[in-house]
Amino acid sequence: MSKQKDGIKASKTESKRPLRADAVRNEDALLQAAKEVFLTSGVNAPVRDIAAKAGVGIGTLYRRFPQRSDLVASVFCREVDACVAEAATLAAENDPLQALTLWLKRYVSFLAAKKGLAAALHSGDPAFETLPAYFRANFQPALATLMASAKESGEIQTDIDPYDLLRAIANLSVTNNEDDIQHTYRILDLLIKGLLFGGSVSTAEV
Amino acid sequence: MSKQKDGIKASKTESKRPLRADAVRNEDALLQAAKEVFLTSGVNAPVRDIAAKAGVGIGTLYRRFPQRSDLVASVFCREVDACVAEAATLAAENDPLQALTLWLKRYVSFLAAKKGLAAALHSGDPAFETLPAYFRANFQPALATLMASAKESGEIQTDIDPYDLLRAIANLSVTNNEDDIQHTYRILDLLIKGLLFGGSVSTAEV
DNA sequence: TAGCATATGGAGCGTTGTTCCGTTTGTCAA
DNA sequence: TTGACAAACGGAACAACGCTCCATATGCTA
């Protein structure tokens, strides 16, 4: 019940000393291992499993991530970053509408991999409180850019808020069945066709 | 990783022998204690705390609720029942529109008390899988009855599905701030006014 | 009242998140 | 290259958890 940790996440301006080489290597290995373990065993997988898979001791894990939830949050942010980064890649290699379409599917698969995590997000753990903001702050501009390009090139015509679209798709993706991702893809196609002519999207969920 | 339990929940037709008096007393004490502990310490409170508050041993708790989640599920169902039962009470003591209004507020306060539980519901634990169905099966008829009465008496005029209304209000209630229940009440008033003239409700959530 | 199935309670087991500290290792000045 | 020290490591150990087990106690029926 004692929780007076600083929690400051090393802002970029801060620079006491550079991390040692083995430290960055291990941090990377931990994040990679955690991502895989979470995927196979769920977010509640024991930290020991993650440390073992990363080939480091538990002490090392806790040095970098003082609490279990910090590790979960870091993995989440990392995957958000990866998904967002792909928007630029896709935009560079495809025409606007195709880039938008491909990225939305990428976004759906991102959501699909976050099944167990969604429950943890609402668990009240303070380590997760900033994640929704991080989610929005990164995804909204990414989608906004893709949509703007497609609109400029005249391929789509809509005034829908990118964030509304992100939320709508997120709601679509909360299907209990695991392989219903194909169903989500089909609905997504409908949404994209909808974008071609403008309009709005409304959703409901319990 | 071993989970081959029967899980059959003693259907009403089954009647080997009546429970012993102390058994029913303890079961009731456990459910009451669990409800209170969950409210103050969250759904993740240790079972030992609950057993202590109920004044029984842990063995007794586990005899009635073989798994922690069974206790959580039972508390949930019990509170659903209580809320549903109140619909009939309110209908008997008030005119239809007032009964409907009062019950919807009661429903909001029910939702407000389920904050931590919402996260557990999506945790994938099989003990929780039947709860959404239980939720709907009990709440929908209750609200449908109240709405039908108010419609017959000409006080409201709408063709909205009771379940849609339940879901919409549930979405409204997922506010992070704890005392935002007043805000929810205000929106609820709007919804009720909306019922007076018919229409539909659409919601969105991340 | 006797007898027995039913119910009880809590020590104890295995697993978890987390701490602690003796040991190892990367880095940098000399 | 080497010495020295802060940084990083690893894992035994601790506390708290969910859950099991069984000797004991107790409510019911005959």
XYZ file of N, CA and C in Angstrom, chain B residues 34-186:
459
model
N -18.269 -9.888 1.242
C -17.572 -9.693 -0.032
C -18.041 -8.414 -0.704
N -19.334 -8.190 -0.670
C -19.880 -6.978 -1.284
C -19.237 -5.736 -0.668
N -19.156 -5.726 0.650
C -18.595 -4.561 1.336
C -17.101 -4.416 1.071
N -16.391 -5.521 1.152
C -14.940 -5.467 0.936
C -14.627 -5.037 -0.494
N -15.382 -5.559 -1.440
C -15.162 -5.169 -2.837
C -15.367 -3.668 -3.012
N -16.338 -3.137 -2.284
C -16.651 -1.716 -2.417
C -15.515 -0.859 -1.864
N -14.934 -1.291 -0.766
C -13.899 -0.459 -0.126
C -12.505 -0.754 -0.667
N -12.209 -2.024 -0.930
C -10.846 -2.384 -1.332
C -10.753 -2.852 -2.781
N -11.857 -2.823 -3.502
C -11.824 -3.273 -4.887
C -12.000 -4.776 -5.014
N -12.249 -5.221 -6.230
C -12.515 -6.639 -6.468
C -11.272 -7.503 -6.274
N -10.112 -6.891 -6.195
C -8.894 -7.667 -6.019
C -8.526 -7.871 -4.549
N -9.423 -7.514 -3.672
C -9.154 -7.690 -2.243
C -8.882 -9.163 -1.933
N -7.987 -9.432 -1.007
C -7.642 -10.811 -0.649
C -8.840 -11.555 -0.080
N -8.934 -12.838 -0.409
C -10.039 -13.643 0.114
C -9.977 -13.731 1.627
N -8.772 -13.672 2.181
C -8.639 -13.755 3.645
C -9.366 -12.607 4.336
N -9.296 -11.434 3.710
C -10.002 -10.280 4.266
C -11.496 -10.535 4.308
N -12.005 -11.110 3.220
C -13.440 -11.356 3.126
C -13.865 -12.394 4.158
N -13.101 -13.466 4.247
C -13.420 -14.510 5.219
C -13.408 -13.937 6.633
N -12.409 -13.102 6.901
C -12.299 -12.509 8.239
C -13.514 -11.640 8.542
N -13.889 -10.813 7.561
C -15.024 -9.904 7.766
C -16.318 -10.687 7.962
N -16.414 -11.813 7.293
C -17.613 -12.645 7.429
C -17.562 -13.476 8.705
N -16.394 -13.513 9.336
C -16.279 -14.269 10.573
C -16.215 -15.768 10.353
N -15.687 -16.177 9.204
C -15.544 -17.604 8.932
C -14.109 -17.902 8.504
N -13.764 -19.165 8.451
C -12.438 -19.554 7.996
C -12.353 -19.568 6.484
N -11.113 -19.622 5.988
C -10.947 -19.631 4.534
C -11.499 -20.905 3.937
N -11.350 -21.991 4.673
C -11.857 -23.262 4.192
C -13.341 -23.196 3.915
N -14.073 -22.505 4.776
C -15.518 -22.360 4.590
C -15.814 -21.586 3.320
N -15.056 -20.533 3.119
C -15.247 -19.737 1.912
C -15.056 -20.599 0.669
N -13.989 -21.379 0.674
C -13.686 -22.171 -0.521
C -14.611 -23.365 -0.685
N -15.266 -23.753 0.380
C -16.232 -24.840 0.250
C -17.424 -24.367 -0.573
N -17.826 -23.121 -0.346
C -18.990 -22.577 -1.048
C -18.609 -22.024 -2.415
N -17.439 -21.381 -2.479
C -17.004 -20.747 -3.725
C -15.625 -21.298 -4.096
N -15.615 -22.381 -4.873
C -14.370 -23.110 -5.138
C -13.266 -22.225 -5.701
N -13.663 -21.118 -6.356
C -12.651 -20.204 -6.855
C -13.032 -18.786 -6.470
N -12.014 -17.970 -6.350
C -12.224 -16.563 -6.028
C -13.253 -15.936 -6.963
N -13.109 -16.238 -8.251
C -13.985 -15.618 -9.246
C -15.436 -16.036 -9.065
N -15.649 -17.227 -8.493
C -17.026 -17.653 -8.234
C -17.695 -16.731 -7.232
N -16.918 -16.317 -6.253
C -17.459 -15.392 -5.254
C -17.783 -14.055 -5.892
N -16.875 -13.570 -6.709
C -17.106 -12.304 -7.398
C -18.360 -12.389 -8.253
N -18.482 -13.471 -9.006
C -19.643 -13.638 -9.884
C -20.929 -13.692 -9.072
N -20.886 -14.380 -7.933
C -22.090 -14.497 -7.111
C -22.525 -13.142 -6.566
N -21.545 -12.364 -6.136
C -21.868 -11.029 -5.632
C -22.505 -10.206 -6.742
N -21.930 -10.315 -7.924
C -22.464 -9.571 -9.065
C -23.921 -9.946 -9.319
N -24.185 -11.249 -9.416
C -25.549 -11.691 -9.687
C -26.515 -11.232 -8.606
N -26.034 -11.282 -7.376
C -26.881 -10.882 -6.266
C -27.294 -9.418 -6.383
N -26.359 -8.593 -6.823
C -26.675 -7.171 -6.924
C -27.543 -6.890 -8.146
N -27.353 -7.684 -9.189
C -28.269 -7.577 -10.328
C -29.681 -7.886 -9.857
N -29.811 -8.978 -9.124
C -31.125 -9.368 -8.625
C -31.751 -8.254 -7.794
N -30.942 -7.670 -6.920
C -31.466 -6.629 -6.039
C -31.962 -5.438 -6.836
N -31.190 -5.074 -7.837
C -31.567 -3.922 -8.653
C -32.826 -4.215 -9.460
N -32.904 -5.398 -10.008
C -34.073 -5.789 -10.787
C -35.314 -5.845 -9.903
N -35.139 -6.395 -8.712
C -36.281 -6.521 -7.801
C -36.867 -5.154 -7.467
N -35.991 -4.170 -7.434
C -36.450 -2.838 -7.065
C -37.387 -2.251 -8.128
N -37.263 -2.753 -9.342
C -38.134 -2.260 -10.408
C -39.592 -2.501 -10.043
N -39.888 -3.702 -9.580
C -41.266 -4.033 -9.210
C -41.734 -3.175 -8.041
N -40.846 -3.003 -7.069
C -41.189 -2.183 -5.907
C -41.539 -0.757 -6.319
N -40.664 -0.192 -7.152
C -40.881 1.186 -7.581
C -42.155 1.314 -8.411
N -42.406 0.295 -9.232
C -43.601 0.336 -10.070
C -44.870 0.290 -9.231
N -44.786 -0.385 -8.104
C -45.974 -0.521 -7.254
C -46.240 0.748 -6.465
N -45.222 1.530 -6.237
C -45.355 2.679 -5.336
C -45.357 4.023 -6.048
N -45.217 4.009 -7.380
C -45.156 5.280 -8.095
C -45.934 5.182 -9.394
N -46.205 6.351 -9.985
C -46.801 6.297 -11.314
C -45.729 5.883 -12.304
N -46.116 5.363 -13.476
C -45.181 4.725 -14.406
C -43.946 5.550 -14.745
N -44.129 6.823 -15.108
C -42.982 7.620 -15.515
C -42.012 7.822 -14.360
N -42.566 8.069 -13.189
C -41.722 8.278 -12.017
C -40.975 6.996 -11.662
N -41.660 5.898 -11.751
C -41.012 4.609 -11.467
C -39.860 4.378 -12.428
N -40.127 4.675 -13.692
C -39.084 4.503 -14.705
C -37.878 5.386 -14.389
N -38.149 6.638 -14.082
C -37.067 7.583 -13.784
C -36.264 7.144 -12.569
N -36.962 6.803 -11.529
C -36.276 6.396 -10.294
C -35.443 5.145 -10.518
N -36.003 4.235 -11.264
C -35.259 2.983 -11.464
C -34.011 3.205 -12.308
N -34.101 4.062 -13.307
C -32.918 4.330 -14.135
C -31.796 4.924 -13.276
N -32.176 5.748 -12.322
C -31.146 6.300 -11.433
C -30.568 5.194 -10.548
N -31.434 4.335 -10.129
C -30.965 3.186 -9.354
C -29.998 2.353 -10.187
N -30.319 2.215 -11.434
C -29.466 1.455 -12.360
C -28.109 2.134 -12.507
N -28.113 3.449 -12.574
C -26.844 4.184 -12.684
C -25.984 3.947 -11.447
N -26.608 3.958 -10.296
C -25.808 3.749 -9.080
C -25.310 2.312 -9.002
N -26.085 1.402 -9.557
C -25.611 0.016 -9.668
C -24.349 -0.033 -10.517
N -24.390 0.649 -11.646
C -23.238 0.666 -12.547
C -22.032 1.310 -11.874
N -22.300 2.379 -11.134
C -21.197 3.108 -10.503
C -20.441 2.221 -9.522
N -21.165 1.319 -8.889
C -20.525 0.442 -7.897
C -19.756 -0.691 -8.559
N -19.848 -0.779 -9.875
C -19.223 -1.913 -10.576
C -17.942 -1.501 -11.289
N -17.383 -0.376 -10.909
C -16.175 0.130 -11.569
C -15.090 -0.924 -11.737
N -14.583 -1.407 -10.652
C -13.484 -2.360 -10.739
C -13.888 -3.653 -11.409
N -15.151 -3.987 -11.260
C -15.609 -5.256 -11.794
C -15.607 -5.279 -13.308
N -15.840 -4.127 -13.920
C -15.874 -4.082 -15.372
C -14.579 -4.622 -15.956
N -13.459 -4.276 -15.329
C -12.172 -4.766 -15.811
C -12.094 -6.278 -15.680
N -12.563 -6.780 -14.553
C -12.513 -8.227 -14.325
C -13.386 -8.967 -15.336
N -14.496 -8.362 -15.714
C -15.430 -9.017 -16.628
C -14.762 -9.399 -17.936
N -13.850 -8.574 -18.405
C -13.203 -8.834 -19.688
C -11.866 -9.547 -19.518
N -11.640 -10.100 -18.343
C -10.332 -10.685 -18.064
C -10.191 -12.065 -18.695
N -11.289 -12.617 -19.189
C -11.199 -13.915 -19.822
C -11.443 -15.071 -18.878
N -11.622 -14.781 -17.605
C -11.907 -15.852 -16.649
C -13.242 -16.501 -16.981
N -13.263 -17.824 -17.165
C -14.505 -18.504 -17.560
C -15.644 -18.309 -16.577
N -15.311 -18.013 -15.321
C -16.376 -17.822 -14.336
C -17.202 -16.579 -14.648
N -16.669 -15.687 -15.478
C -17.370 -14.441 -15.779
C -18.091 -14.484 -17.115
N -17.903 -15.549 -17.851
C -18.429 -15.575 -19.209
C -19.939 -15.479 -19.267
N -20.597 -16.036 -18.259
C -22.054 -16.045 -18.309
C -22.660 -14.756 -17.757
N -21.846 -13.907 -17.162
C -22.391 -12.723 -16.514
C -23.050 -11.727 -17.466
N -22.454 -11.431 -18.608
C -23.146 -10.513 -19.510
C -24.536 -11.014 -19.890
N -24.645 -12.313 -20.131
C -25.949 -12.862 -20.472
C -26.908 -12.713 -19.293
N -26.404 -12.953 -18.099
C -27.240 -12.803 -16.903
C -27.704 -11.360 -16.758
N -26.759 -10.479 -17.000
C -27.034 -9.042 -16.960
C -28.211 -8.710 -17.867
N -28.065 -9.124 -19.113
C -29.105 -8.784 -20.088
C -30.424 -9.469 -19.793
N -30.344 -10.747 -19.455
C -31.558 -11.531 -19.259
C -32.413 -10.976 -18.129
N -31.774 -10.324 -17.176
C -32.529 -9.802 -16.037
C -32.906 -8.336 -16.196
N -31.970 -7.558 -16.708
C -32.230 -6.123 -16.790
C -33.199 -5.772 -17.914
N -33.047 -6.459 -19.047
C -33.879 -6.084 -20.181
C -35.383 -6.218 -19.891
N -35.832 -7.363 -19.362
C -37.268 -7.473 -19.054
C -37.716 -6.448 -18.021
N -36.851 -6.194 -17.045
C -37.227 -5.242 -15.996
C -37.501 -3.871 -16.596
N -36.554 -3.436 -17.419
C -36.733 -2.118 -18.021
C -37.872 -2.129 -19.028
N -38.001 -3.226 -19.750
C -39.072 -3.320 -20.751
C -40.435 -3.144 -20.087
N -40.598 -3.772 -18.927
C -41.868 -3.662 -18.213
C -42.152 -2.228 -17.807
N -41.129 -1.586 -17.228
C -41.299 -0.200 -16.798
C -41.645 0.697 -17.982
N -40.959 0.466 -19.092
C -41.208 1.300 -20.268
C -42.592 1.051 -20.847
N -42.986 -0.215 -20.840
C -44.304 -0.539 -21.380
C -45.405 0.155 -20.589
N -45.237 0.153 -19.261
C -46.241 0.809 -18.421
C -46.335 2.292 -18.741
N -45.134 2.897 -18.833
C -45.109 4.336 -19.092
C -45.661 4.656 -20.481
N -45.522 3.722 -21.374
C -46.032 3.950 -22.733
C -47.555 3.784 -22.774
N -48.013 2.765 -22.052
C -49.463 2.534 -21.997
C -50.193 3.723 -21.397
N -49.609 4.259 -20.343
C -50.246 5.400 -19.684
C -50.035 6.677 -20.481
N -49.343 6.575 -21.608
C -49.167 7.730 -22.480
C -48.142 8.723 -21.999
N -47.368 8.349 -20.998
C -46.402 9.302 -20.460
C -45.128 9.395 -21.300
N -44.767 8.307 -21.952
C -43.637 8.378 -22.867
C -44.071 7.822 -24.211
N -43.301 8.165 -25.228
C -43.622 7.656 -26.555
C -42.311 7.404 -27.272
N -41.916 6.157 -27.342
C -40.654 5.813 -27.980
C -40.689 4.371 -28.431
N -39.870 4.073 -29.402
C -39.792 2.688 -29.854
C -38.392 2.135 -29.627
N -37.649 2.784 -28.739
C -36.272 2.345 -28.513
C -36.251 0.997 -27.801
N -35.321 0.167 -28.190
C -35.132 -1.126 -27.544
C -34.592 -0.899 -26.127
N -35.241 -1.489 -25.131
C -34.773 -1.314 -23.738
C -33.289 -1.646 -23.581
N -32.856 -2.649 -24.289
C -31.453 -3.041 -24.151
C -30.514 -1.972 -24.701
N -30.937 -1.316 -25.773
C -30.121 -0.219 -26.300
C -29.985 0.872 -25.259
N -31.099 1.139 -24.571
C -31.053 2.171 -23.540
C -30.125 1.754 -22.399
N -30.207 0.494 -22.012
C -29.329 0.000 -20.947
C -27.861 0.165 -21.342
N -27.560 -0.171 -22.562
C -26.181 -0.074 -23.017
C -25.725 1.365 -23.089
N -26.599 2.209 -23.590
C -26.230 3.617 -23.710
C -25.899 4.199 -22.350
N -26.737 3.884 -21.364
C -26.491 4.411 -20.018
C -25.226 3.803 -19.426
N -25.004 2.534 -19.728
C -23.774 1.902 -19.233
C -22.555 2.614 -19.791
N -22.615 2.979 -21.057
C -21.491 3.693 -21.651
C -21.307 5.060 -21.021
N -22.422 5.712 -20.747
C -22.343 7.025 -20.106
C -21.632 6.932 -18.772
N -21.803 5.812 -18.121
C -21.333 5.684 -16.746
C -19.864 5.358 -16.632
N -19.193 5.087 -17.765
C -17.782 4.762 -17.658
C -16.937 6.028 -17.578
N -17.243 6.845 -16.612
C -16.434 8.040 -16.361
C -15.372 7.662 -15.355
N -14.180 8.175 -15.561
C -13.092 7.845 -14.657
C -13.282 8.503 -13.295
N -13.695 9.753 -13.306
C -13.881 10.483 -12.044
C -14.982 9.800 -11.258
N -14.772 9.746 -9.947
C -15.710 8.961 -9.150
C -17.026 9.675 -8.869
N -16.963 10.979 -8.630
C -18.202 11.674 -8.258
C -18.907 12.256 -9.480
N -18.509 11.793 -10.660
C -19.173 12.254 -11.864
C -20.544 11.635 -12.009
N -20.983 10.973 -10.945
C -22.293 10.352 -11.045
C -23.364 11.420 -11.207
N -23.089 12.597 -10.681
C -24.037 13.703 -10.851
C -24.137 14.085 -12.326
N -22.989 14.095 -12.980
C -22.999 14.375 -14.419
C -23.822 13.338 -15.167
N -23.627 12.085 -14.777
C -24.393 11.017 -15.421
C -25.889 11.218 -15.200
N -26.235 11.640 -14.003
C -27.646 11.890 -13.713
C -28.210 12.964 -14.634
N -27.416 14.005 -14.872
C -27.903 15.088 -15.731
C -28.153 14.590 -17.151
